[in-house]
PDB file of C-alpha atoms in Angstrom:
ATOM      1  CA  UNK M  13       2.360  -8.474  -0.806  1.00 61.00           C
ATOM      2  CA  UNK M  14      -0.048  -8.060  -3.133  1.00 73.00           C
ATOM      3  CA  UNK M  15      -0.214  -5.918  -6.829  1.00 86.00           C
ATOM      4  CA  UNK M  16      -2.715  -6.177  -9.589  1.00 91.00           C
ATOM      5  CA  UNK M  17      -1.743  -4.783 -13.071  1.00 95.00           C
ATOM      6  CA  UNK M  18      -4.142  -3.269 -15.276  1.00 97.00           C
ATOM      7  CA  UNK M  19      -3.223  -1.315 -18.625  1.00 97.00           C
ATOM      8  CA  UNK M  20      -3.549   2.547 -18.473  1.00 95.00           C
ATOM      9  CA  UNK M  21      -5.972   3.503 -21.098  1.00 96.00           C
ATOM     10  CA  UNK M  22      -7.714   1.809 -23.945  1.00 97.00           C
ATOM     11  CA  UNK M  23      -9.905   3.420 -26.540  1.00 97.00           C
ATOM     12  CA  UNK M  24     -12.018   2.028 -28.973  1.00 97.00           C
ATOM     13  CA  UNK M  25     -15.491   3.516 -31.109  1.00 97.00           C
ATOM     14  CA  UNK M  26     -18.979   3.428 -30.658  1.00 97.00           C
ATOM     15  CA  UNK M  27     -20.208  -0.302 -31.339  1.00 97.00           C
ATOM     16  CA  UNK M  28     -17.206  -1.886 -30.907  1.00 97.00           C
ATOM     17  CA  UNK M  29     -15.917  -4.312 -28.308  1.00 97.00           C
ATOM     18  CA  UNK M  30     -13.205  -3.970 -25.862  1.00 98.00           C
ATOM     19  CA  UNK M  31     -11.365  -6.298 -23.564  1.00 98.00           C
ATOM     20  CA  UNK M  32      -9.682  -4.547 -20.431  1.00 98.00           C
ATOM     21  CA  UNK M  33      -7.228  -7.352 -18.992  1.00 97.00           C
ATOM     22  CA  UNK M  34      -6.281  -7.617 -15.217  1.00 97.00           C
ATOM     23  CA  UNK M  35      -3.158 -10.053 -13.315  1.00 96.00           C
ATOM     24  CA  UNK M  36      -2.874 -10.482  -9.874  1.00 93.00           C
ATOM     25  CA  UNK M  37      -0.595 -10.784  -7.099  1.00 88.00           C
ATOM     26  CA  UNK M  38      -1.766 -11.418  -3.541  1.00 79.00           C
ATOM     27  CA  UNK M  39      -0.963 -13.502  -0.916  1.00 70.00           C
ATOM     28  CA  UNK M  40      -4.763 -14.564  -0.775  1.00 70.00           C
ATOM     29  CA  UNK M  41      -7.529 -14.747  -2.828  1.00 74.00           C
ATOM     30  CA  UNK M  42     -11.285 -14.227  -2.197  1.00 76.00           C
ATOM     31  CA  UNK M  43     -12.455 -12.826  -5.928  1.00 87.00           C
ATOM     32  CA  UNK M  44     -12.637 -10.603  -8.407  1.00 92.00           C
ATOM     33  CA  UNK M  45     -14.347  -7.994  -8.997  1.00 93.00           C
ATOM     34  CA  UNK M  46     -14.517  -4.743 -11.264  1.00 95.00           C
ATOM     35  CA  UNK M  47     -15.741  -1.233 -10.734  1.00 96.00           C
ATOM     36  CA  UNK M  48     -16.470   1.966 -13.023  1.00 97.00           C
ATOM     37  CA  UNK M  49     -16.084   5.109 -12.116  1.00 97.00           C
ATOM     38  CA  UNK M  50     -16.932   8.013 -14.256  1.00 96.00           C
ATOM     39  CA  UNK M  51     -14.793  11.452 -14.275  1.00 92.00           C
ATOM     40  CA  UNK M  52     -15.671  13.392 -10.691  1.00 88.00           C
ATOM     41  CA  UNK M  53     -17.620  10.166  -9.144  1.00 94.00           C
ATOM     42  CA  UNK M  54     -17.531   7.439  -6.888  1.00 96.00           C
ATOM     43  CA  UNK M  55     -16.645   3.962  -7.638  1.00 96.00           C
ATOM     44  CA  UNK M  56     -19.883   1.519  -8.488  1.00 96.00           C
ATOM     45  CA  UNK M  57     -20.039  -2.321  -8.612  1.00 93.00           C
ATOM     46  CA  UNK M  58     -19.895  -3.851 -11.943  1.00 94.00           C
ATOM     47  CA  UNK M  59     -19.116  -7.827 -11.451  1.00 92.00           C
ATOM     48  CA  UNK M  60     -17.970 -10.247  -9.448  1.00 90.00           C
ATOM     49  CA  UNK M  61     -16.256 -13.171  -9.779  1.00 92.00           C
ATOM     50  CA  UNK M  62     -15.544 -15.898  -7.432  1.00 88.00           C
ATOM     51  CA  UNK M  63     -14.694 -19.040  -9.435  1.00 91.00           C
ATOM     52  CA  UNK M  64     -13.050 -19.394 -12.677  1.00 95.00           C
ATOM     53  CA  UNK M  65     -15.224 -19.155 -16.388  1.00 96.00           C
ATOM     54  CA  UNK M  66     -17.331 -16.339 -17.447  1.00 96.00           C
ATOM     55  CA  UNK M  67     -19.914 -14.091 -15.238  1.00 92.00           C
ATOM     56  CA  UNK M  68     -22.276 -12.075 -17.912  1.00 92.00           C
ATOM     57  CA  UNK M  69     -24.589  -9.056 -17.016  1.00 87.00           C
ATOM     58  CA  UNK M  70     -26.036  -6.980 -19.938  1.00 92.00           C
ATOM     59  CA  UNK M  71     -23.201  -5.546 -22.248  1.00 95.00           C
ATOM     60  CA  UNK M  72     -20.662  -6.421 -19.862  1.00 96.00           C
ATOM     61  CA  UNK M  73     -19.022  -9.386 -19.012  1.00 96.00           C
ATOM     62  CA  UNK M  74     -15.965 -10.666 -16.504  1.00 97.00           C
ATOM     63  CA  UNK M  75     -13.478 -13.805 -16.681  1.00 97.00           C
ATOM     64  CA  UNK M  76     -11.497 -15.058 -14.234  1.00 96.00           C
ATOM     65  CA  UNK M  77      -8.940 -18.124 -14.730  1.00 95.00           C
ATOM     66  CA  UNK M  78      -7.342 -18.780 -10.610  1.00 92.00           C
ATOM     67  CA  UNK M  79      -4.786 -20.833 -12.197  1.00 92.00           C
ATOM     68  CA  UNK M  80      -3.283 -17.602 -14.058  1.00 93.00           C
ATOM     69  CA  UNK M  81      -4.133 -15.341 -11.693  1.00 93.00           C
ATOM     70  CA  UNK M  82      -5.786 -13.117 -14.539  1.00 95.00           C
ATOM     71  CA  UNK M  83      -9.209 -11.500 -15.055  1.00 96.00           C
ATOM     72  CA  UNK M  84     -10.518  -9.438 -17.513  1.00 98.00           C
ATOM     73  CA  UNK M  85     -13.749  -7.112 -18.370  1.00 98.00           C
ATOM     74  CA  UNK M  86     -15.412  -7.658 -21.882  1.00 98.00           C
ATOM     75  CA  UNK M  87     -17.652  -4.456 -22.742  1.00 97.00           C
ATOM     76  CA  UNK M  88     -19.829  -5.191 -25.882  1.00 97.00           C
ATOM     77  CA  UNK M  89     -21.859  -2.225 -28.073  1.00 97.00           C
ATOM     78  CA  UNK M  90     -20.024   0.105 -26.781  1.00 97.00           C
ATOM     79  CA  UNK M  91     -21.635   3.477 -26.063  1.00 97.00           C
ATOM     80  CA  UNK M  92     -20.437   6.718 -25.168  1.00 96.00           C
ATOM     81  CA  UNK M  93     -21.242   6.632 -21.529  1.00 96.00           C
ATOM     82  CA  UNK M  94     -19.024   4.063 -21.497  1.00 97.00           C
ATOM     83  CA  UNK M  95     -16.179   6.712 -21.437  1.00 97.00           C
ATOM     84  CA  UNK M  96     -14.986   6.083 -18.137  1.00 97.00           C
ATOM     85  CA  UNK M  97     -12.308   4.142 -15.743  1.00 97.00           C
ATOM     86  CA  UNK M  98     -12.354   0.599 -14.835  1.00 98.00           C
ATOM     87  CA  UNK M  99     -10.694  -1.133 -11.307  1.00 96.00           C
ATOM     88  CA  UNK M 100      -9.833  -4.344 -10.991  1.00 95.00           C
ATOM     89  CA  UNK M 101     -10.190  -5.273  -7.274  1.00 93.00           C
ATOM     90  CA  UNK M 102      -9.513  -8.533  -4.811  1.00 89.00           C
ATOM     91  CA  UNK M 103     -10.142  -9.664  -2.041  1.00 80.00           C
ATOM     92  CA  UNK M 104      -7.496 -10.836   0.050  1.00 74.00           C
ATOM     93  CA  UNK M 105      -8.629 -12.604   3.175  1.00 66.00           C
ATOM     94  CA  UNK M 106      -5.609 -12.353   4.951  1.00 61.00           C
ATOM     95  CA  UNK M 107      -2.829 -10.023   5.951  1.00 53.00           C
ATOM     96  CA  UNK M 108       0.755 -10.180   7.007  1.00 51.00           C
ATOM     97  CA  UNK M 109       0.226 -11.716   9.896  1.00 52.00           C
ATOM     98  CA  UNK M 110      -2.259 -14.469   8.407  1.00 51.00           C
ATOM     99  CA  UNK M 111      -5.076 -13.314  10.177  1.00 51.00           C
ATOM    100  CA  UNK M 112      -8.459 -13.536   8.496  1.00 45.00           C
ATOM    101  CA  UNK M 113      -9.240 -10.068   7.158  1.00 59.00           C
ATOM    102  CA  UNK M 114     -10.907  -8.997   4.172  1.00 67.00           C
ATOM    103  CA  UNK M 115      -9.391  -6.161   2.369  1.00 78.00           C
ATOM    104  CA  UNK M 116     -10.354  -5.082  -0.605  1.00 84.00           C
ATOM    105  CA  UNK M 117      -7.555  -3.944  -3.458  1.00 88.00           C
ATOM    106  CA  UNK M 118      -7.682  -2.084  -6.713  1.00 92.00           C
ATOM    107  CA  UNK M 119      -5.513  -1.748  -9.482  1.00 92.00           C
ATOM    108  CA  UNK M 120      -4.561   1.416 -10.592  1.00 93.00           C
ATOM    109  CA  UNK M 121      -8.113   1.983 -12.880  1.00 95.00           C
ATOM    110  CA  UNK M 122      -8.133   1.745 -17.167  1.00 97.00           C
ATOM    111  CA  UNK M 123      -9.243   4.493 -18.521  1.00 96.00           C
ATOM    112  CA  UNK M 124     -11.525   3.812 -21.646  1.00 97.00           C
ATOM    113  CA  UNK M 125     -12.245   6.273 -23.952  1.00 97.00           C
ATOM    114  CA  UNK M 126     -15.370   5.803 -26.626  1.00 97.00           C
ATOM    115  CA  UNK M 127     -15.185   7.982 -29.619  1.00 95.00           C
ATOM    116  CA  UNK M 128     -18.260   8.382 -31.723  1.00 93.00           C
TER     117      UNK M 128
ATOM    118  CA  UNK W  22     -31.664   5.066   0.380  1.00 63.00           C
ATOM    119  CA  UNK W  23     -28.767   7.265   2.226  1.00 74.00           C
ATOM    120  CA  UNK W  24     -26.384   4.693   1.041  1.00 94.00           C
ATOM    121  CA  UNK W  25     -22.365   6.334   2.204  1.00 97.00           C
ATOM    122  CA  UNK W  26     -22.283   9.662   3.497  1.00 97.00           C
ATOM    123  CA  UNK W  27     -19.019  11.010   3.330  1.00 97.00           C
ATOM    124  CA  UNK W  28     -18.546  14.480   4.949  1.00 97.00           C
ATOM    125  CA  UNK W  29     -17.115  17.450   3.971  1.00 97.00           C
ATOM    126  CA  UNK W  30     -17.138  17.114   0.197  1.00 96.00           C
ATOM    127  CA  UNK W  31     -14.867  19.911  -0.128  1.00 96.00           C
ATOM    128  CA  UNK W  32     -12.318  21.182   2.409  1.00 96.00           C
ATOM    129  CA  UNK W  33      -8.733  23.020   1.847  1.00 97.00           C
ATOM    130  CA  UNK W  34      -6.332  23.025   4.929  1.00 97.00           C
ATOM    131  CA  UNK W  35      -2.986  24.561   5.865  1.00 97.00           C
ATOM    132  CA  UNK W  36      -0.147  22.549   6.347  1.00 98.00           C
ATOM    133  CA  UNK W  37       0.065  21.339   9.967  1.00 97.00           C
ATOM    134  CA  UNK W  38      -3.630  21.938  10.565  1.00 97.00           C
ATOM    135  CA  UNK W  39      -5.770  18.836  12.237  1.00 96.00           C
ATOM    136  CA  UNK W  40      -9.313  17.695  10.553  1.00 96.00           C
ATOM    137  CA  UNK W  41     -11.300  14.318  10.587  1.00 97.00           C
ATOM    138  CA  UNK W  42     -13.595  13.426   7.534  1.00 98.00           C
ATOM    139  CA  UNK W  43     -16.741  10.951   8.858  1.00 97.00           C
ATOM    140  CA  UNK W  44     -18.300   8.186   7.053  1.00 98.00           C
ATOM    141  CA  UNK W  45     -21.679   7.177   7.559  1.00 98.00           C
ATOM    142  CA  UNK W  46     -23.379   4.342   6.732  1.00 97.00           C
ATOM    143  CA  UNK W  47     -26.718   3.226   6.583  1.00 96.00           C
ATOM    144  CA  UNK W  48     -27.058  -0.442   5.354  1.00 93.00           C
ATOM    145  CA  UNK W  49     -25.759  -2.265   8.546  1.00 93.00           C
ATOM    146  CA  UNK W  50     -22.161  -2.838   7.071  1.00 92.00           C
ATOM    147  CA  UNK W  51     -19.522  -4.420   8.802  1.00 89.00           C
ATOM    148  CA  UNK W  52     -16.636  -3.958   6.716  1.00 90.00           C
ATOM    149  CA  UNK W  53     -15.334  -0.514   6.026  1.00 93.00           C
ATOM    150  CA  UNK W  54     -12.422   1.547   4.509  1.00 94.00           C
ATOM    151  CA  UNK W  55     -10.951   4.386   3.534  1.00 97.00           C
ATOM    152  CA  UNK W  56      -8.989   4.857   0.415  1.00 97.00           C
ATOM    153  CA  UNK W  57      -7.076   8.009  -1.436  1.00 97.00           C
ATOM    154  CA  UNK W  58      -7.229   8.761  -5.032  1.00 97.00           C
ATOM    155  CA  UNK W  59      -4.433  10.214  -6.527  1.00 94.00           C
ATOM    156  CA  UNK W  60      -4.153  10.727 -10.674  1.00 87.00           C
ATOM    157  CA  UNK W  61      -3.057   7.516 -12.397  1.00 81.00           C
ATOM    158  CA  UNK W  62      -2.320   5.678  -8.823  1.00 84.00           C
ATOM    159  CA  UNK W  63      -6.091   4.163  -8.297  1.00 89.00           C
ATOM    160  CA  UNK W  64      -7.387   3.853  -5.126  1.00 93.00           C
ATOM    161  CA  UNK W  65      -5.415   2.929  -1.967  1.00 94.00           C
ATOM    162  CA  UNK W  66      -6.092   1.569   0.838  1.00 92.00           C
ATOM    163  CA  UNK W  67      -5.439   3.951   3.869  1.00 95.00           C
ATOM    164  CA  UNK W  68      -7.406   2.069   7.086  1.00 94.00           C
ATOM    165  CA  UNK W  69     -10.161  -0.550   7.128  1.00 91.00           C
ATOM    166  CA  UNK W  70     -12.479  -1.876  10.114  1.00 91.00           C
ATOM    167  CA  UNK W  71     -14.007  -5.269  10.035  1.00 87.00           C
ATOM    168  CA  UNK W  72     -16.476  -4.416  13.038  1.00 88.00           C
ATOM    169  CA  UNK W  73     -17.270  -2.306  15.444  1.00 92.00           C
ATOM    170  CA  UNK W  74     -14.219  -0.995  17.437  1.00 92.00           C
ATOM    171  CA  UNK W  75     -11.524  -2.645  15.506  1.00 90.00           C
ATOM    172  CA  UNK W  76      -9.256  -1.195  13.317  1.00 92.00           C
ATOM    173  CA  UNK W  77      -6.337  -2.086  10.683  1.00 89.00           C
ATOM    174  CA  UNK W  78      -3.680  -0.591   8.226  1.00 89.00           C
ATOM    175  CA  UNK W  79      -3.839  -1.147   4.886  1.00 88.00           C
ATOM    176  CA  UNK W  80      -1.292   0.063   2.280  1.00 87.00           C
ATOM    177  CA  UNK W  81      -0.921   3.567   3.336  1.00 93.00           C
ATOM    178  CA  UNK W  82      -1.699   4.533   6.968  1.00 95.00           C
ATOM    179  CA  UNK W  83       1.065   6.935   7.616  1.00 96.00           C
ATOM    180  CA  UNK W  84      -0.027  10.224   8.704  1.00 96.00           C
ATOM    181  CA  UNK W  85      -3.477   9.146   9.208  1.00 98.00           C
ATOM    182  CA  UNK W  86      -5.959   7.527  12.413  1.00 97.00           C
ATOM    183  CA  UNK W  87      -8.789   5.641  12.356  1.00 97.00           C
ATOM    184  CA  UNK W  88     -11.802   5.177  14.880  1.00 97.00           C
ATOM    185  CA  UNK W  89     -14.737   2.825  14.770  1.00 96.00           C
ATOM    186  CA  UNK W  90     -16.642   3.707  17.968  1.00 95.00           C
ATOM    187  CA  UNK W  91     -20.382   3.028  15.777  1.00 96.00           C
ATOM    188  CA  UNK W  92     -20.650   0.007  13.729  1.00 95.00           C
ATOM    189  CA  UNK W  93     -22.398   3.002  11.188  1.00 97.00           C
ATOM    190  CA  UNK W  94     -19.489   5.169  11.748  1.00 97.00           C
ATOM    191  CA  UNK W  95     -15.398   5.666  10.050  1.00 98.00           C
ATOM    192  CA  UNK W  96     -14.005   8.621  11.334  1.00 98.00           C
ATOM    193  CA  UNK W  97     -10.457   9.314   9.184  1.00 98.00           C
ATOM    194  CA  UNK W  98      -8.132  11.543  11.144  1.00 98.00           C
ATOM    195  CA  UNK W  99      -5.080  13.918   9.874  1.00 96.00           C
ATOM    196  CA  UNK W 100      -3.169  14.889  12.821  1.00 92.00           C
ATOM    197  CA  UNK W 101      -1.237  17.336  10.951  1.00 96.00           C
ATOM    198  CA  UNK W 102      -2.251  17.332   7.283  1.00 96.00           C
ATOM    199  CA  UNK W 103       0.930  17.652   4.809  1.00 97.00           C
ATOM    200  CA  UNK W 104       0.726  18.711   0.862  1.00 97.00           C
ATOM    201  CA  UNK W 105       1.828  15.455   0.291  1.00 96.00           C
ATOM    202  CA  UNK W 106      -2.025  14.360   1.828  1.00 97.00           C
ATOM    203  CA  UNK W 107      -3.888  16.329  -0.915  1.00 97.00           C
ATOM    204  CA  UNK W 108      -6.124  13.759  -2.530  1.00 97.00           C
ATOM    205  CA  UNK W 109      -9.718  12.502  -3.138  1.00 97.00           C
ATOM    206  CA  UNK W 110     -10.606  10.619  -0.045  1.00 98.00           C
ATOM    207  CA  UNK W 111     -13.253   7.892  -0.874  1.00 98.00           C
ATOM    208  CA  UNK W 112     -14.792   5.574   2.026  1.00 97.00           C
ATOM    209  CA  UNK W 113     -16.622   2.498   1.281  1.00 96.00           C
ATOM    210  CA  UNK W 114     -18.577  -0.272   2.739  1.00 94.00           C
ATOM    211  CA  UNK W 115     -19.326  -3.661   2.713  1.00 90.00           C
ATOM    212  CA  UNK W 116     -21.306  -6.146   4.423  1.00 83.00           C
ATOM    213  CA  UNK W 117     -18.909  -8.726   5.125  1.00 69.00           C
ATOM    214  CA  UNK W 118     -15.583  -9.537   3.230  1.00 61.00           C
ATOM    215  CA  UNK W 119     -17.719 -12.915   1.617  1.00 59.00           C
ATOM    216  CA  UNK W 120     -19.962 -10.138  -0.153  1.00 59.00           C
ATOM    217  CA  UNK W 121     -19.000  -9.219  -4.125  1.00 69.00           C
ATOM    218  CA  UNK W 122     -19.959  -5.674  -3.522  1.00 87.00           C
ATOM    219  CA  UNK W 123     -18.331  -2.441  -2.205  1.00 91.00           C
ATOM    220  CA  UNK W 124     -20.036   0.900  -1.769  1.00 94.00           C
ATOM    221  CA  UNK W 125     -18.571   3.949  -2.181  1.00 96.00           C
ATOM    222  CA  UNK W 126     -19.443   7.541  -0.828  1.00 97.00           C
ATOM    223  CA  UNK W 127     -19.111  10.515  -3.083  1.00 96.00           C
ATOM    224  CA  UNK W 128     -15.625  11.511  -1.831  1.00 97.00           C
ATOM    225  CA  UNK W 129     -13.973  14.250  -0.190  1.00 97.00           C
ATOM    226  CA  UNK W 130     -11.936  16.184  -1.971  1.00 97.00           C
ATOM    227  CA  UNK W 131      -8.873  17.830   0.122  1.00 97.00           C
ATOM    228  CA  UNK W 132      -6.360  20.316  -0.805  1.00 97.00           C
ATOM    229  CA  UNK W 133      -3.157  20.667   1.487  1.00 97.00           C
ATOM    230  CA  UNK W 134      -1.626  24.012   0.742  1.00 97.00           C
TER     231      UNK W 134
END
């Protein structure tokens, strides 16, 4: 089986930084990654990460430790567009029958919330 | 830059009634997939393809068919759409399962009444 646990909402202000934390359960492994997706839109690419440290683009920034099976997203200067949700998603290469295929699994999103 | 096409991006349906939403892709993809999006659930996984004419359940298939005749192509099919089906139905692709990134289309939104 597989489950990856995200919390539900998080809020912080303008400026500030937040950490959005994600554990997984799978019965593979093939990375991490994390998507945004603003109210009424699709899901977009944020980061990726395949081996364990940090992986830094911009104001955003993703962790990944294998051994704890835990990730997490690290938004810095926080704007108001911002104000959106956030997936955790693996890859697990495998599936019940231990056949090599790649699907692709989200948690169940954090919303953030920036106030001014 | 076409990207994913989903298609329609709106559709309401009577219980019992049949409809098929297509995905389109333009970027050569191999790997595709069809998720639902229902409030505070995130997205799950209905169907995926790995290639051209295969097929596979994810996490949710009940209720729902799949077809990958085109590589470019991910027909989703409701044989006889239930309340219980209204959702956002979001397809995405990716070039192979070794690639970081997923695309998504814009999502069809479906109402079951």
């Amino acid at each position: 089986g597989q489950s990856l646990e995200q919390p539900s909402e998080v809020t912080a202000v303008e400026g500030a930084i937040v950490q959005i934390n994600c554990t997984y359960q799978t019965s593979g492994f093939y990375g991490l990654s994390w998507y945004q997706q603003h109210d009424g839109g699709a899901p977009t690419f944020l980061s990726y990460n395949a081996l364990d440290g940090l992986e830094e683009t911009g104001r955003f920034s993703s962790f990944l430790s294998r051994s704890d099976s835990y990730g997490y997203l690290l938004l810095q200067e926080l704007q108001m567009k911002d104000s959106a949700s956030y997936f955790c998603a693996v890859r697990d290469p495998r599936d019940d029958r231990g056949s090599t295929l790649g699907r692709l699994y989200f948690g169940r999103g954090t919303q953030l919330t920036v106030w001014p | 830059n076409a990207g994913v096409t989903q298609t329609p991006k709106f559709r309401v349906l009577k219980t019992g009634q049949s409809m098929t939403l297509l995905c389109a892709q333009d970027m050569n993809h191999e790997y595709m997939y069809w998720y639902r999006q229902d409030p505070g659930m995130g997205l799950r996984l209905i169907h995926y393809s790995v290639g051209e004419g295969t097929t596979a359940k994810g996490e949710v298939p009940d209720g729902y068919n799949v077809s990958r005749l085109k590589k470019q192509n991910f027909l989703l099919g409701l044989e006889s759409a239930a309340p219980s089906q209204t959702s956002v139905y979001f397809c995405a692709s990716s070039l192979d399962r070794g690639r970081r990134e997923a695309f998504f289309g814009q999502g069809t939104r479906l109402t079951v009444v």
